[in-house]
C-alpha positions as a printed Julia matrix, in Angstrom:
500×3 Matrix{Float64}:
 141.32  120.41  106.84
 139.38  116.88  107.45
 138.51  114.92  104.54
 134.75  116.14  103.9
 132.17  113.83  102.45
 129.4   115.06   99.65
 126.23  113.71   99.23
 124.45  113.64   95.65
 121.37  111.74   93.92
 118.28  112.55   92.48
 114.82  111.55   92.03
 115.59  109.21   89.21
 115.28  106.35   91.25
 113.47  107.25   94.46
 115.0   105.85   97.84
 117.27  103.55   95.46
 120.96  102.84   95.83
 121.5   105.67   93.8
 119.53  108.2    96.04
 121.71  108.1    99.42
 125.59  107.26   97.18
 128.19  109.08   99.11
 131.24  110.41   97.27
 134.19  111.26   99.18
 135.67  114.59   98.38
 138.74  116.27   99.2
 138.51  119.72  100.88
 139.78  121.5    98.11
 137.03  120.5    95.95
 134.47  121.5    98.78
 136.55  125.27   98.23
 135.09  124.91   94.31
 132.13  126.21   95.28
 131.9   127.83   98.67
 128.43  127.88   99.39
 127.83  123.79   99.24
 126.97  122.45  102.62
 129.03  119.23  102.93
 129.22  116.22  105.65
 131.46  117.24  108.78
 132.61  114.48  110.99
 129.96  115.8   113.84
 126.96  115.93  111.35
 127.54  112.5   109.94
 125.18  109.84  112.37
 127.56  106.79  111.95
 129.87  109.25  114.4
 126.81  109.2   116.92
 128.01  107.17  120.32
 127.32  103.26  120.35
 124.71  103.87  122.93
 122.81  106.72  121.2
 122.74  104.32  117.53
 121.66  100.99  119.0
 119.02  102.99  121.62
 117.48  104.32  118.36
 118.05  100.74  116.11
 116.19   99.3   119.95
 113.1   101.93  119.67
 112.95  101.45  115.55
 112.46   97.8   116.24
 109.83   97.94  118.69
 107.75  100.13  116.6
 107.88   98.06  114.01
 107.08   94.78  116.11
 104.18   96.45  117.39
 103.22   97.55  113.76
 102.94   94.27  112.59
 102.15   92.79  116.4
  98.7    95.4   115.43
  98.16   92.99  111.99
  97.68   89.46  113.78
  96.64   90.61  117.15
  92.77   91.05  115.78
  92.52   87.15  114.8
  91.76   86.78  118.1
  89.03   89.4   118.12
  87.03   87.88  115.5
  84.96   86.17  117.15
  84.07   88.74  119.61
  83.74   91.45  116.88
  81.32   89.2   115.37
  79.01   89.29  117.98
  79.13   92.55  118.6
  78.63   93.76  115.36
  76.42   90.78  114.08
  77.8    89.53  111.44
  79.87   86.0   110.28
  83.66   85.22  111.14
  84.54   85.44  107.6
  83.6    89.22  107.58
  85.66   89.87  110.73
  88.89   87.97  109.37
  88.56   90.86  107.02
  90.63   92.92  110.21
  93.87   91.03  109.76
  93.59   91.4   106.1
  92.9    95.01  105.54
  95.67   95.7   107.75
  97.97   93.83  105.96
  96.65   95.37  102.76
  97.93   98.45  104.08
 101.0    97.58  104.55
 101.43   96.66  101.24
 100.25   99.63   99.98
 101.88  102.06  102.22
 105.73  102.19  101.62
 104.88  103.3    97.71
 104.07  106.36   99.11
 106.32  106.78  102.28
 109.5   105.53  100.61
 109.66  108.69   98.53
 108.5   111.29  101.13
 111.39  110.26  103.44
 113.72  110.87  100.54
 112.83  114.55  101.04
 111.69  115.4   104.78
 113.71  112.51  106.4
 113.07  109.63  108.16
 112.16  111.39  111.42
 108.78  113.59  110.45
 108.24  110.21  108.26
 108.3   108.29  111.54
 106.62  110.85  113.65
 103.33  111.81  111.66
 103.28  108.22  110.48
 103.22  106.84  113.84
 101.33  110.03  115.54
  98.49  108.97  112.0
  98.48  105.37  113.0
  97.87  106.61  117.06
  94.69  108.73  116.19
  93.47  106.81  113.76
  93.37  103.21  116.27
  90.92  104.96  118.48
  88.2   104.47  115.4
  88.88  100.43  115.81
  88.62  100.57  119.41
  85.12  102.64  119.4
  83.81  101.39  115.87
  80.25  101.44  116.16
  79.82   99.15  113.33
  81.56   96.6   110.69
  81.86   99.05  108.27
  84.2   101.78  110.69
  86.27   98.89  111.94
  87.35   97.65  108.77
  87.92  100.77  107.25
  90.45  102.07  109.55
  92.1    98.7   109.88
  93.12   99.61  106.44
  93.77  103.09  107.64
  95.89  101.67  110.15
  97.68   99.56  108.34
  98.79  102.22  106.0
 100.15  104.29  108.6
 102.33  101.93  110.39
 103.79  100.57  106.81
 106.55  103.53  107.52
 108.47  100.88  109.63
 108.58   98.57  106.75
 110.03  100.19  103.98
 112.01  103.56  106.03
 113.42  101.85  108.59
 115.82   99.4   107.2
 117.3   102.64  105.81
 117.56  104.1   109.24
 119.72  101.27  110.17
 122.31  101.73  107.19
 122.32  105.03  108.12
 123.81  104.52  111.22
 126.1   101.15  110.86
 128.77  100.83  108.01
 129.14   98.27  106.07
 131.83   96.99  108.58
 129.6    96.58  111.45
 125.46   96.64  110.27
 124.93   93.48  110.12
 123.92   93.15  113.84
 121.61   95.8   113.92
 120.59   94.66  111.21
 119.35   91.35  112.16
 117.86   92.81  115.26
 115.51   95.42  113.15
 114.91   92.72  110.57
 113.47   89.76  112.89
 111.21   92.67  114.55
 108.8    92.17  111.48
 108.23   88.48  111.71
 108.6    88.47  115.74
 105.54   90.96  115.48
 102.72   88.66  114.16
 103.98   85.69  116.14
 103.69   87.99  119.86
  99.99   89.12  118.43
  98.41   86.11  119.5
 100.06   85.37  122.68
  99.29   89.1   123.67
  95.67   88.62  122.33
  94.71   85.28  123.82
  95.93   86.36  127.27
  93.58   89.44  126.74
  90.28   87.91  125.22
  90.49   85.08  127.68
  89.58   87.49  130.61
  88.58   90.7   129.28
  85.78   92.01  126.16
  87.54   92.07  122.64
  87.78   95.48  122.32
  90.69   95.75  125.46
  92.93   94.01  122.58
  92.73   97.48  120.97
  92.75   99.27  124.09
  95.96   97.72  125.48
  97.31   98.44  121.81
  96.96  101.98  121.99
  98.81  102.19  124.95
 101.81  100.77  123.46
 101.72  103.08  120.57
 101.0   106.14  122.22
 104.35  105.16  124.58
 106.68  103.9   121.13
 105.3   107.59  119.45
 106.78  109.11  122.69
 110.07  107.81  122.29
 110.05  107.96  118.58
 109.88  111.82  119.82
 112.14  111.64  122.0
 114.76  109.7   121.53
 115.21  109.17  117.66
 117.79  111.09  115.82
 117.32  112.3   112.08
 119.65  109.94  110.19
 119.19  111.06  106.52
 122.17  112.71  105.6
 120.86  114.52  102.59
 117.79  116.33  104.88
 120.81  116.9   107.69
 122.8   118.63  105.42
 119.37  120.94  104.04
 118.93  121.5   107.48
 122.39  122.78  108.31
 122.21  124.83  105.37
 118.88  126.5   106.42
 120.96  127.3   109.47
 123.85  129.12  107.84
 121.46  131.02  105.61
 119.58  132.15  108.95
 122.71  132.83  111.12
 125.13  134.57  107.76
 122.07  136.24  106.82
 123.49  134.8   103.1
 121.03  133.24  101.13
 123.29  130.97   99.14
 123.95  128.55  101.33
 122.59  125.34  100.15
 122.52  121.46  100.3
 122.32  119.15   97.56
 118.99  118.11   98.24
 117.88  121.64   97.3
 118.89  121.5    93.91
 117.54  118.44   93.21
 116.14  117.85   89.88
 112.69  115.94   89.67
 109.39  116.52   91.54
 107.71  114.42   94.13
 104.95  113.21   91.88
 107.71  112.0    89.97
 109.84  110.36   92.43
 106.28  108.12   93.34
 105.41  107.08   90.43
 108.52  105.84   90.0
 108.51  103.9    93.06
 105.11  102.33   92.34
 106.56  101.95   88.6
 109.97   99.93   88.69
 108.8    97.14   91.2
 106.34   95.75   89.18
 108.56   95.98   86.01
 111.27   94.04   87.59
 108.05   91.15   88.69
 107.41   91.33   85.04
 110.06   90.91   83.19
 112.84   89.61   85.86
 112.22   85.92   86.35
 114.44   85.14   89.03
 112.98   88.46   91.16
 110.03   86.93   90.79
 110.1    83.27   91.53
 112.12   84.33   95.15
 109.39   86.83   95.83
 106.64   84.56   94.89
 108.55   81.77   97.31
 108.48   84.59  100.15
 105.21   85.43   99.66
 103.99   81.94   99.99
 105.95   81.35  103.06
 104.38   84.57  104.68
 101.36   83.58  103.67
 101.62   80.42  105.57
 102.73   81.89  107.97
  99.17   84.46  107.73
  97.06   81.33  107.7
  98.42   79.77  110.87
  96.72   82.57  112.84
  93.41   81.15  111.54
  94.77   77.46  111.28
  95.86   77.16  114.96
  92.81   77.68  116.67
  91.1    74.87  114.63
  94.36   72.65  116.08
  94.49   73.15  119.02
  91.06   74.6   120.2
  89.09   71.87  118.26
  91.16   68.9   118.1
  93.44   69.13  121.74
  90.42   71.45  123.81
  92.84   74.61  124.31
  90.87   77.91  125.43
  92.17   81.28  123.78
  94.59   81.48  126.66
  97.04   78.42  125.78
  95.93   78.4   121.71
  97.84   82.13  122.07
 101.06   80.94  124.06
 100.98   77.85  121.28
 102.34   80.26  119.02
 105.72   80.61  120.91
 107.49   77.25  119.2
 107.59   79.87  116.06
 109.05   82.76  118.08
 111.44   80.84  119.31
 112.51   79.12  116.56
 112.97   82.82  114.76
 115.11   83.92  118.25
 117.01   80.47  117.91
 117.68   81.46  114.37
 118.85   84.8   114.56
 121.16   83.98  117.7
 122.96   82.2   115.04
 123.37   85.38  112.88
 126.98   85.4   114.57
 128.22   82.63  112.96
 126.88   83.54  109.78
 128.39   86.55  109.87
 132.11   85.07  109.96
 130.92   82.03  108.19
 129.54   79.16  109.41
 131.71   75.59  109.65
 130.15   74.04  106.64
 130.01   77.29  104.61
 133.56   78.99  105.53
 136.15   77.17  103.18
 133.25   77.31  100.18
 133.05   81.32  101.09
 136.54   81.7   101.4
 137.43   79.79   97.95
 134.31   81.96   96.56
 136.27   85.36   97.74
 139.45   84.33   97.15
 137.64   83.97   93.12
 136.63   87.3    93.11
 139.35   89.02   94.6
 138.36   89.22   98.23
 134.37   90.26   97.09
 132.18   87.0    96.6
 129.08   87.03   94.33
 125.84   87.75   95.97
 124.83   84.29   95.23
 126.82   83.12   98.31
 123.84   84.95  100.32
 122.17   82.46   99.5
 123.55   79.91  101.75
 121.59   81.06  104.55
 118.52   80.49  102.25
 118.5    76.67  101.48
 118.78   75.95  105.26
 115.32   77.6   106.06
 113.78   76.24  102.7
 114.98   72.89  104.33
 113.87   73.62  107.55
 110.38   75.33  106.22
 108.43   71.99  104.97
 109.94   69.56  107.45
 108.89   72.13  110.51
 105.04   71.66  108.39
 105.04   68.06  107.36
 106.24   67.7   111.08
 103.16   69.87  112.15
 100.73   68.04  109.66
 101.13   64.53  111.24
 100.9    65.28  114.99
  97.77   67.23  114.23
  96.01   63.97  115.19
  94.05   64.27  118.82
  95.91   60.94  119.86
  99.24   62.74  119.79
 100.81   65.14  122.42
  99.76   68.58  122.12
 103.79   69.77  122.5
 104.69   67.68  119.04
 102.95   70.53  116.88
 104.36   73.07  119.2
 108.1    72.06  118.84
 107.4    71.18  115.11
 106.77   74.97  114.34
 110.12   75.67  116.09
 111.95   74.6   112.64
 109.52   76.23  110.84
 110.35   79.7   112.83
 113.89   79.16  112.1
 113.45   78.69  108.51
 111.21   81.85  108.23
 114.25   83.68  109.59
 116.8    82.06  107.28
 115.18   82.41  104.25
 113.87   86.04  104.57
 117.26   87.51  105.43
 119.04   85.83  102.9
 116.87   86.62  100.37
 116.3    90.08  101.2
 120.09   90.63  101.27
 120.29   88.27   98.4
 118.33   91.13   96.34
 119.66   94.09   97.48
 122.99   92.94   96.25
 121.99   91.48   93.18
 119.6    94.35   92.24
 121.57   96.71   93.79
 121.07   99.8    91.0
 117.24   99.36   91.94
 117.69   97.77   95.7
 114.69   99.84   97.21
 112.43   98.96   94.5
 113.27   95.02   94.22
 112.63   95.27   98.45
 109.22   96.99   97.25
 108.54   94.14   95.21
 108.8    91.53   97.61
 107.28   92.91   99.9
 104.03   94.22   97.76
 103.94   90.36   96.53
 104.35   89.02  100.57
 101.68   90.95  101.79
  99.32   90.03   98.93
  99.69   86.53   99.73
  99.38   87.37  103.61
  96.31   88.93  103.11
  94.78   86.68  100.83
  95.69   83.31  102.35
  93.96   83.75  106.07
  90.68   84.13  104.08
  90.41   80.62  102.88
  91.89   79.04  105.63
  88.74   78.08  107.72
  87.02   76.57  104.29
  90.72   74.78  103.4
  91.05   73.13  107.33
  86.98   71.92  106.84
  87.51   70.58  103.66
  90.83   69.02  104.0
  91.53   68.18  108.17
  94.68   69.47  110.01
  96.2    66.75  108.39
  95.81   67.52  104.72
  95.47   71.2   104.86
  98.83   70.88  106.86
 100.24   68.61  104.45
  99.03   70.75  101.37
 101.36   73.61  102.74
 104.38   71.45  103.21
 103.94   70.32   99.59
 103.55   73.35   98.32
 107.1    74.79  100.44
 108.81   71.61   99.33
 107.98   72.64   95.5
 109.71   75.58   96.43
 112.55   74.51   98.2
 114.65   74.0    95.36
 115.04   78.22   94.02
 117.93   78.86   96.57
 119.93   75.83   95.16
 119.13   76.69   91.52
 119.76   80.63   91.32
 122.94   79.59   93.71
 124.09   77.71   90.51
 123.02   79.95   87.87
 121.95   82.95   89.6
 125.1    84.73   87.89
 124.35   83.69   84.39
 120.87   85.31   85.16
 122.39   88.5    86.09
 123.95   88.83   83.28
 120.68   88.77   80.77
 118.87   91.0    83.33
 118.52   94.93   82.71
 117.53   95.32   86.5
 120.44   93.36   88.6
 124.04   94.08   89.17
 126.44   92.49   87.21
């Protein structure tokens, strides 16, 4: 017989490393107990054909860009939903807040509940939730509606922020994921940077509420291929599900999968999740000075969808149209980044004898503080790309400087994301789900906090020193990849959260 694989875990640590471990078991130790479901080679979705994995990594992606495409696209509402609903543009920049807000909120909730029913019914009501629950925004008939299920929304979509990543790993091995990886991973930050471009093209010609409109198209078509076209992946709820199908066809009712005996409840398994991320901000310093560097740089990244307008509307005369399309020097810096994923991946010239030496130290498995390579490129290329942006802000200079200055800073949003989110799921890897939880709860604070001030902050200070400010405060920052690559190990060591 084929060597059969076993899958165990328990709600001790919701959606953690621990909860999806696969132990390898020999067929005679599946014949211990007769009535255990276990992996065959056709059940298992890493066996799936290339074309059938990347299709669904493809359709994962795109429902998450639109997710977070959904999050920026109403800054370019604002203005409309203010008049319509008569009130001031600080109220309505309450849209790409709450959203965000959700977000955050959401994947304490959904992590857990695709531990038990699987990614796919997580995807499907999640996304089917965040379908029904747009047409509210589109026909709000006042403030108080729209806001309220921009939250709504927000919370809803957050699935494709905290499941999907797992979806991925799923599929890939360790061999081969970190390609699909990269492609679900940019999706996020590609998302917010599209919004605009989508929105200005929109608001220039049509009334605000189209934005939503045109929206809920693209959902209702990404919830029909979600259907469609998206395999289960979660091999603990594939093997409960082959199990409910040999107690049906045997007519024995002792078939079971591990999942089923499964000790814990679901209450349990969530306040866990909400639990452990906020203990590791608390008493894990180096967990939280990277997640508090993250979160700033998302942040910025928040406030640009307020800050741009004032550049290049008020200071080079751009109408919604062309401000929107000025967003595309930080999409393509992210694409220019990620095309270089490749060489990362084998090691890139500068970095491949220093990797090499590293594994060649620790027998062929370098420390996790060589992820952080990646890292201090983008926290070099983060506050040049702004102190770049901050001095052609000036209406005597070009308006393509600022555009090709935010190309750096797009390609050090990429670069220092990955490497710190792969940074801390090796380096917390007993509690990987939860230290993910933690940065991203912390990002999307920031990201809904900072486009609030940002109209007050550009009045007070100019493009130039609002700019600047930001730069400063990225280049105070800079230095945490450098230092943790140093010490990061001696750190490890004192921590009760990270691996040592």
């Amino acid at each position: 017989m084929p060597t059969l694989t076993r899958i165990s875990g328990s709600f001790d640590q919701p959606h953690n490393a621990a909860t999806t471990e696969t132990v390898v078991s020999s067929s005679q130790n599946a014949k211990d107990d007769p009535h255990l479901v276990v992996l065959e080679p056709e059940d298992n979705p890493q066996n799936m054909s290339s074309f059938i994995r990347w299709l669904a990594v493809l359709i994962i992606s795109s429902a998450s860009l639109c997710v977070t495409c959904a999050s920026s696209i109403a800054a370019f509402t604002e203005l409309g939903a203010a008049q319509t609903f008569h009130v001031s543009h600080e109220v309505t920049i309450l849209g790409v807040s709450l959203f965000v807000t959700g977000l955050g909120t959401g994947p304490l909730l959904v992590g857990p509940l695709s531990e038990v029913y699987g990614r796919n019914v997580v995807y499907q009501i999640s996304y089917a939730l965040f379908f029904i629950f747009t047409f509210p925004v589109v026909f709000a008939p006042n403030i108080a509606v729209f806001l309220v299920f921009r939250l709504i929304t927000g919370f809803c979509g957050s699935a494709f922020l905290s499941v999907a990543g797992g979806s991925v790993s799923d599929m890939f091995p360790n061999s081969s994921i970190a390609s699909p990886m990269a492609v679900y991973t940019i999706s996020p930050f590609i998302g917010p940077v599209a919004g605009p471009v989508i929105a200005g093209f929109i608001n220039q010609h049509l009334y605000w509420e189209w934005t939503y409109r045109v929206q809920l198209c693209w959902i209702f078509v990404e919830l029909l291929m979600l259907v469609i076209f998206v395999p289960e992946t979660y091999v603990p709820v594939i093997l409960k599900k082959k199990a409910r199908r040999l107690r049906e066809s045997t007519g024995d009712p002792k078939f079971y999968a591990p999942l089923d005996r499964r000790e814990g409840s679901l209450a349990s398994a969530i306040i866990v999740s909400c639990r452990t991320p906020f203990q590791l901000l608390l008493f894990d310093r180096m967990a939280l000075l990277l997640d508090f560097w993250n979160a700033l740089i998302l942040g910025i990244l928040y406030l640009a969808f307020q800050a741009f307008p004032i550049i290049f509307e008020d200071v080079h005369g751009f109408n919604m149209q062309t401000t929107g399309l000025a967003f595309t020097g930080i999409g393509l810096g992210m694409l220019l980044a990620i095309s270089t994923q490749p060489l990362w991946n084998r090691g890139v010239p500068f970095s491949l004898a220093l990797y090499a030496r590293e594994a060649a130290k620790y027998n062929g498995d370098p420390p996790p503080e060589m992820r952080l390579i990646m890292g201090q490129v983008g926290a070099i290329l983060v506050p040049v790309g702004l102190f770049w942006l901050a001095f052609t802000t000036y209406p005597q200079v070009h308006w393509i400087a600022p555009i090709i200055a935010s190309v750096p800073f797009g390609s050090g949003i990429y670069f220092v994301f990955t490497s710190t989110f792969t940074y801390l799921v090796t380096a917390y890897r007993p509690i990987a789900a939860s230290a993910m939880a933690s940065n991203s709860a912390l990002r999307l604070a920031f990201a809904a906090a900072f486009p609030l001030f940002a109209g007050a902050m550009y009045n007070r200070l100019g493009t130039v020193g609002a700019t600047a400010l930001l730069a400063g405060l990225a280049t105070i920052m800079a230095p945490l990849p450098f230092i943790f690559y140093r010490i990061g190990a001696r750190l490890r060591k004192n921590s009760r959260f990270a691996a040592q």
